[in-house]
CSV table of C-alpha atoms in Angstrom, one decimal:
chain,number,residue,atom,x,y,z
A,1,MET,CA,24.4,14.0,123.2
A,2,ARG,CA,27.9,13.1,121.8
A,3,SER,CA,29.7,9.8,121.5
A,4,TRP,CA,32.5,9.6,123.5
A,5,SER,CA,33.9,8.7,119.1
A,6,ALA,CA,32.6,11.7,118.4
A,7,ILE,CA,34.1,13.7,121.0
A,8,LEU,CA,37.6,11.3,119.9
A,9,ALA,CA,36.8,12.8,116.7
A,10,LEU,CA,35.8,16.3,117.1
A,11,VAL,CA,39.1,16.2,119.3
A,12,VAL,CA,42.2,14.8,116.6
A,13,LEU,CA,40.1,17.1,114.1
A,14,ALA,CA,41.5,20.0,116.2
A,15,THR,CA,45.0,19.3,117.0
A,16,ALA,CA,45.2,18.2,113.5
A,17,SER,CA,43.9,21.8,112.6
A,18,PRO,CA,46.3,24.3,110.8
A,19,ALA,CA,45.7,26.8,113.9
A,20,PHE,CA,46.8,24.0,116.5
A,21,ALA,CA,49.7,23.2,114.6
A,22,ASP,CA,50.3,26.5,115.0
A,23,LYS,CA,49.8,27.3,118.5
A,24,LYS,CA,52.6,23.9,119.5
A,25,LEU,CA,55.1,25.5,117.2
A,26,ASP,CA,54.5,29.2,118.7
A,27,ASP,CA,54.8,27.6,122.1
A,28,ALA,CA,58.0,25.5,121.0
A,29,ARG,CA,59.8,29.1,120.1
A,30,GLU,CA,58.7,30.4,123.7
A,31,LYS,CA,60.1,27.9,125.1
A,32,LEU,CA,63.2,28.1,123.0
A,33,THR,CA,63.9,31.3,123.3
A,34,LYS,CA,63.2,31.2,127.1
A,35,LEU,CA,65.8,29.2,126.9
A,36,GLN,CA,68.2,30.7,124.3
A,37,LEU,CA,68.2,34.1,126.4
A,38,ALA,CA,68.8,31.6,129.6
A,39,ASP,CA,72.0,30.1,128.5
A,40,ALA,CA,73.0,33.1,126.7
A,41,ARG,CA,73.1,35.2,130.1
A,42,LEU,CA,75.1,32.7,131.7
A,43,HIS,CA,77.2,31.9,128.3
A,44,THR,CA,78.2,35.9,128.3
A,45,ILE,CA,78.8,35.8,131.7
A,46,GLY,CA,81.0,32.5,131.9
A,47,TRP,CA,82.7,33.6,128.7
A,48,ARG,CA,83.7,37.2,130.1
A,49,LEU,CA,85.4,36.0,133.0
A,50,ALA,CA,87.0,33.1,132.2
A,51,THR,CA,88.8,34.8,129.5
A,52,ALA,CA,89.8,38.4,131.5
A,53,ASN,CA,90.9,35.9,134.0
A,54,ALA,CA,93.7,33.7,131.7
A,55,PRO,CA,96.3,35.5,133.1
A,56,PHE,CA,96.4,34.2,136.2
A,57,CYS,CA,94.7,30.8,135.7
A,58,ALA,CA,96.7,27.5,135.5
A,59,ASP,CA,94.8,26.5,133.3
A,60,THR,CA,93.8,27.5,130.2
A,61,GLN,CA,91.7,26.9,127.2
A,62,PRO,CA,91.3,28.2,123.9
A,63,SER,CA,87.9,29.1,123.4
A,64,ILE,CA,86.1,31.0,120.7
A,65,GLY,CA,82.9,32.2,122.6
A,66,LEU,CA,81.1,28.8,121.5
A,67,LEU,CA,77.3,27.6,122.3
A,68,MET,CA,75.8,24.4,120.7
A,69,GLN,CA,72.6,22.9,121.0
A,70,ASP,CA,71.0,19.2,119.9
A,71,MET,CA,67.4,19.5,119.5
A,72,ALA,CA,67.7,15.6,120.2
A,73,GLY,CA,67.8,16.2,123.7
A,74,PHE,CA,63.8,17.6,123.5
A,75,LYS,CA,61.7,15.7,124.0
A,76,LYS,CA,60.0,17.0,121.7
A,77,SER,CA,62.5,17.4,118.9
A,78,GLY,CA,61.1,17.2,115.2
A,79,ARG,CA,59.2,20.7,116.8
A,80,MET,CA,62.7,22.5,118.2
A,81,ARG,CA,63.7,21.6,115.0
A,82,ALA,CA,61.0,23.5,113.0
A,83,ALA,CA,61.5,26.2,116.3
A,84,ALA,CA,64.6,27.3,115.6
A,85,GLY,CA,64.0,27.1,111.5
A,86,ILE,CA,66.6,24.2,110.7
A,87,SER,CA,66.8,20.5,109.0
A,88,GLY,CA,69.1,19.5,110.9
A,89,ASP,CA,69.7,18.5,115.3
A,90,ILE,CA,72.9,20.7,116.1
A,91,ALA,CA,72.6,24.6,116.5
A,92,VAL,CA,74.3,27.1,117.6
A,93,GLN,CA,72.4,28.3,121.1
A,94,ALA,CA,74.4,31.3,122.1
A,95,ILE,CA,77.8,33.0,121.1
A,96,ALA,CA,79.4,35.0,123.3
A,97,PRO,CA,79.0,39.3,121.6
A,98,GLY,CA,82.7,40.2,120.8
A,99,SER,CA,83.7,36.4,120.7
A,100,PRO,CA,85.9,35.0,118.1
A,101,GLY,CA,83.0,32.7,116.8
A,102,GLU,CA,80.5,36.2,117.0
A,103,LYS,CA,83.3,37.8,114.8
A,104,ALA,CA,83.5,34.8,112.5
A,105,GLY,CA,79.9,35.4,111.6
A,106,LEU,CA,77.8,32.6,114.1
A,107,GLN,CA,74.7,33.7,115.5
A,108,PRO,CA,72.6,31.9,117.3
A,109,ASN,CA,70.2,29.4,116.1
A,110,MET,CA,72.7,28.7,113.1
A,111,GLU,CA,72.9,24.7,111.8
A,112,ILE,CA,75.7,23.7,112.6
A,113,TYR,CA,77.1,20.8,110.2
A,114,SER,CA,81.0,20.6,110.9
A,115,VAL,CA,83.1,21.1,113.4
A,116,GLY,CA,86.8,20.5,113.7
A,117,GLY,CA,86.8,18.1,110.7
A,118,LEU,CA,83.7,15.6,111.9
A,119,ASP,CA,80.6,16.0,109.9
A,120,VAL,CA,77.9,16.1,112.5
A,121,ARG,CA,75.6,14.4,110.0
A,122,ASN,CA,76.8,11.4,110.4
A,123,LEU,CA,76.5,10.6,114.6
A,124,PRO,CA,73.6,8.6,114.6
A,125,THR,CA,70.4,10.3,117.4
A,126,PRO,CA,71.9,9.8,120.7
A,127,VAL,CA,70.6,7.4,123.1
A,128,LYS,CA,70.2,10.4,126.0
A,129,GLY,CA,69.9,13.9,124.5
A,130,TYR,CA,73.4,14.8,126.1
A,131,GLU,CA,76.0,12.7,124.6
A,132,ARG,CA,76.5,13.9,121.4
A,133,LEU,CA,76.3,17.0,122.5
A,134,GLN,CA,79.3,16.2,124.9
A,135,GLN,CA,81.2,14.9,122.0
A,136,LEU,CA,80.6,17.7,120.1
A,137,THR,CA,81.4,20.3,122.9
A,138,ASN,CA,85.1,17.7,123.1
A,139,ARG,CA,85.8,17.9,119.8
A,140,LEU,CA,85.0,21.9,119.7
A,141,GLU,CA,88.0,21.9,123.0
A,142,GLN,CA,90.4,19.6,122.0
A,143,THR,CA,90.7,20.5,118.6
A,144,LEU,CA,91.4,24.4,119.8
A,145,SER,CA,93.7,22.8,122.5
A,146,LYS,CA,95.8,20.8,120.0
A,147,GLU,CA,95.4,23.6,116.8
A,148,ARG,CA,94.1,26.8,119.0
A,149,SER,CA,91.8,27.2,116.2
A,150,VAL,CA,88.8,25.0,114.6
A,151,GLY,CA,86.9,24.8,111.7
A,152,LEU,CA,83.2,25.1,111.5
A,153,ILE,CA,80.6,24.6,109.1
A,154,TRP,CA,77.2,26.0,109.1
A,155,LYS,CA,74.4,27.4,107.2
A,156,GLU,CA,73.0,30.7,107.4
A,157,PRO,CA,68.8,30.6,108.1
A,158,GLU,CA,66.4,31.3,105.7
A,159,SER,CA,68.9,29.9,103.0
A,160,ALA,CA,70.7,27.4,101.1
A,161,ALA,CA,73.8,28.9,101.5
A,162,THR,CA,76.9,26.9,104.0
A,163,SER,CA,79.5,29.3,105.1
A,164,SER,CA,82.4,28.2,106.5
A,165,ALA,CA,86.0,29.6,108.8
A,166,THR,CA,88.9,28.7,110.4
A,167,ILE,CA,88.2,30.3,114.3
A,168,ASP,CA,91.3,30.9,116.3
A,169,GLY,CA,90.8,31.4,119.3
A,170,VAL,CA,91.9,32.7,122.1
A,171,PRO,CA,92.9,32.1,126.2
A,172,ALA,CA,90.0,31.0,128.5
A,173,CYS,CA,90.3,29.7,132.2
A,174,THR,CA,89.7,26.1,131.6
A,175,GLY,CA,86.1,25.5,132.7
A,176,ARG,CA,81.9,25.6,130.8
A,177,PHE,CA,79.1,27.0,132.2
A,178,GLU,CA,75.6,24.5,131.8
A,179,MET,CA,72.2,25.8,132.8
A,180,LEU,CA,70.0,23.3,134.1
A,181,THR,CA,66.3,22.2,133.9
A,182,ASN,CA,63.9,22.5,136.9
A,183,SER,CA,66.8,23.1,139.3
A,184,LYS,CA,67.0,26.3,141.9
A,185,ARG,CA,70.3,25.5,143.1
A,186,ALA,CA,73.6,26.5,141.6
A,187,SER,CA,77.4,24.6,142.2
A,188,ALA,CA,80.4,23.8,140.3
A,189,ASP,CA,82.2,20.2,139.6
A,190,GLY,CA,85.9,20.8,140.2
A,191,GLN,CA,85.1,20.6,135.8
A,192,ARG,CA,82.0,22.8,135.3
A,193,VAL,CA,79.7,25.6,136.9
A,194,LEU,CA,75.9,24.6,136.7
A,195,ILE,CA,73.1,27.3,137.1
A,196,GLY,CA,69.3,26.0,138.0
A,197,THR,CA,67.0,27.4,136.0
A,198,GLU,CA,65.5,28.7,138.4
A,199,PHE,CA,68.0,29.6,140.4
A,200,PRO,CA,66.0,32.8,142.5
A,201,GLY,CA,70.1,34.8,141.1
A,202,LEU,CA,68.2,34.8,137.6
A,203,ALA,CA,66.1,37.8,139.0
A,204,TYR,CA,68.9,40.2,139.5
A,205,LEU,CA,71.4,42.4,138.1
A,206,ASP,CA,73.9,41.1,136.0
A,207,GLU,CA,76.6,42.2,137.6
A,208,GLU,CA,75.2,40.1,140.8
A,209,PHE,CA,74.2,37.5,139.2
A,210,ALA,CA,77.7,37.5,137.5
A,211,ALA,CA,79.0,37.3,141.3
A,212,ALA,CA,77.0,34.0,141.9
A,213,VAL,CA,78.3,33.2,139.2
A,214,ALA,CA,81.7,34.2,140.4
A,215,HIS,CA,81.3,32.6,143.2
A,216,GLU,CA,81.1,29.4,142.0
A,217,PHE,CA,83.7,29.5,139.3
A,218,ALA,CA,86.7,30.2,142.0
A,219,HIS,CA,85.6,27.3,143.8
A,220,ASN,CA,86.7,25.4,140.5
A,221,LEU,CA,89.8,28.3,140.0
A,222,LEU,CA,90.4,26.9,143.4
A,223,GLY,CA,90.7,23.7,143.0
A,224,HIS,CA,88.2,23.0,146.1
A,225,ARG,CA,86.8,19.8,144.9
A,226,ALA,CA,89.8,18.0,144.6
A,227,MET,CA,90.9,19.0,147.9
A,228,LEU,CA,87.2,18.3,149.9
A,229,ASP,CA,87.3,15.0,148.2
A,230,ALA,CA,91.1,13.9,149.2
A,231,LYS,CA,91.4,11.1,152.5
A,232,PRO,CA,91.9,13.2,154.0
A,233,ARG,CA,90.5,16.1,153.5
A,234,GLN,CA,92.7,19.3,152.7
A,235,ILE,CA,90.2,21.9,153.3
A,236,SER,CA,87.6,22.5,155.1
A,237,THR,CA,83.5,23.1,153.7
A,238,ARG,CA,83.2,26.2,155.6
A,239,ILE,CA,86.6,27.6,154.6
A,240,SER,CA,86.3,26.9,151.1
A,241,GLU,CA,83.4,29.0,151.0
A,242,ARG,CA,85.2,31.9,152.6
A,243,GLU,CA,87.8,31.9,149.7
A,244,ALA,CA,85.5,31.5,146.5
A,245,ASP,CA,83.1,34.8,148.4
A,246,ARG,CA,86.7,36.4,148.7
A,247,LEU,CA,87.9,35.1,145.3
A,248,ILE,CA,84.3,37.1,143.7
A,249,PRO,CA,85.5,40.5,143.7
A,250,TRP,CA,89.4,40.1,141.9
A,251,LEU,CA,87.9,37.6,139.2
A,252,LEU,CA,83.7,40.7,138.4
A,253,ALA,CA,86.8,43.5,138.1
A,254,ASN,CA,89.2,41.4,135.4
A,255,GLY,CA,85.8,40.3,133.6
A,256,GLY,CA,84.0,44.3,133.2
A,257,TYR,CA,82.0,43.9,136.2
A,258,ASP,CA,81.5,46.4,139.7
A,259,PRO,CA,83.8,43.9,142.3
A,260,ALA,CA,81.4,45.6,144.9
A,261,ALA,CA,78.6,43.9,142.4
A,262,ALA,CA,79.5,41.0,144.9
A,263,VAL,CA,78.7,42.5,148.6
A,264,ARG,CA,75.3,43.7,146.6
A,265,PHE,CA,74.7,40.3,146.2
A,266,MET,CA,74.9,38.8,149.4
A,267,GLN,CA,72.7,42.1,150.7
A,268,ARG,CA,70.2,40.9,148.2
A,269,TRP,CA,70.3,37.8,148.5
A,270,GLY,CA,71.6,37.2,152.5
A,271,PRO,CA,68.4,37.9,154.4
A,272,LYS,CA,66.3,35.9,152.6
A,273,HIS,CA,68.4,32.9,151.4
A,274,GLY,CA,70.4,32.7,153.8
A,275,GLY,CA,69.3,30.1,156.2
A,276,GLY,CA,69.6,26.7,155.8
A,277,ILE,CA,72.7,26.5,154.2
A,278,PHE,CA,74.2,29.1,155.1
A,279,ARG,CA,73.6,29.2,159.0
A,280,ASP,CA,74.7,25.7,158.8
A,281,ARG,CA,78.5,24.6,160.2
A,282,THR,CA,79.6,24.4,157.0
A,283,HIS,CA,79.1,28.2,155.9
A,284,ASP,CA,79.7,31.5,157.7
A,285,GLY,CA,76.1,34.1,158.0
A,286,TRP,CA,75.3,36.0,155.3
A,287,ASP,CA,76.2,39.4,157.3
A,288,GLU,CA,79.9,37.7,158.1
A,289,ARG,CA,80.3,36.5,154.1
A,290,VAL,CA,79.7,40.3,153.7
A,291,ASP,CA,82.5,41.1,156.1
A,292,ASN,CA,84.6,38.9,154.2
A,293,ILE,CA,83.9,40.1,150.3
A,294,SER,CA,85.0,43.6,151.7
A,295,ALA,CA,88.2,43.7,152.9
A,296,GLU,CA,88.8,42.6,149.6
A,297,LEU,CA,87.8,45.6,147.7
A,298,PRO,CA,90.7,47.1,149.1
A,299,LEU,CA,92.6,44.3,148.2
A,300,VAL,CA,91.6,43.9,145.2
A,301,ALA,CA,92.1,48.0,144.0
A,302,ALA,CA,95.4,47.9,145.7
A,303,SER,CA,96.4,44.9,142.7
A,304,ILE,CA,95.2,46.5,139.7
A,305,GLU,CA,97.1,50.2,141.0
A,306,LYS,CA,100.1,47.8,141.1
A,307,ASN,CA,99.0,45.3,138.0
A,308,GLY,CA,96.8,47.0,135.4
A,309,ALA,CA,94.7,44.3,136.4
A,310,ALA,CA,93.4,42.3,140.1
A,311,ASP,CA,96.4,39.5,139.9
A,312,TRP,CA,94.3,37.8,142.7
A,313,SER,CA,97.3,34.9,141.5
A,314,LYS,CA,100.0,36.6,143.5
A,315,ASP,CA,97.8,39.2,145.2
A,316,PHE,CA,95.0,36.7,146.6
A,317,LEU,CA,95.6,35.1,150.4
A,318,ARG,CA,94.0,32.0,150.8
A,319,HIS,CA,93.0,30.0,154.1
A,320,ARG,CA,93.3,34.0,155.9
A,321,ASN,CA,90.7,33.8,159.0
A,322,PRO,CA,91.2,30.1,159.4
């Protein structure tokens, strides 16, 4: 029988072997790819909803369709850098199809050197993994808001060559769309739409998942968080949920999705997930929610017929059926 010291020596030898190292790198690549696919799906839907509905939003900001990643946010940051094929920490996580960023040549896992004149390589490694990424995202948005364009420098993959461009933004409704790890929830905080990586709606068709995203986005567009936080409250939770439901088909129609997908989402979601909070006094029952959404569909069609788009800034009626 081998001694514990001999067994330990074998473990150390195994973990130091090329095969073990390759396995760990493969696992890191799989983890990164899975996260990027989820981020790209949410980011693409959010981009479509935000840009297509910009003409009707009270607050807009220019956007180039870029979502960044900071490898320092991962526990095994070195391994994740290797998985992405970059030497630094900041990279393209996702780029919205058809966006100015994609047209400029940005693709996932391209290492970013500079955002709006700020050399990211000179920034200190953050104590908390999200701090630097938040700083860079703020820099991107602030530069776009001020200049209507932003300069970027990035490195081409598998090459020492760098590329640079000043990219013009396009109008988008103000807000961000973010994935949250180890969460089953979908929520909105007034500025962001937050979708958990374990949210059941991720298994649905894109247009049905887009309905769930649009519901949360509607809360932000309609200012529900501020209204609920006001003293006294300016709206009840039940009415805010009903309003968000009713706005879904309007947002979907402008985003190029079938507005009736909002009904299909609720019909699919409701029977399985319609208990709990959806049976509380703060929410209508899922069948009532289907009826409320269905009632909006002819209104959406009429608005499109009249305006060429679903102009919810003029034709959407708030606080109906209180």
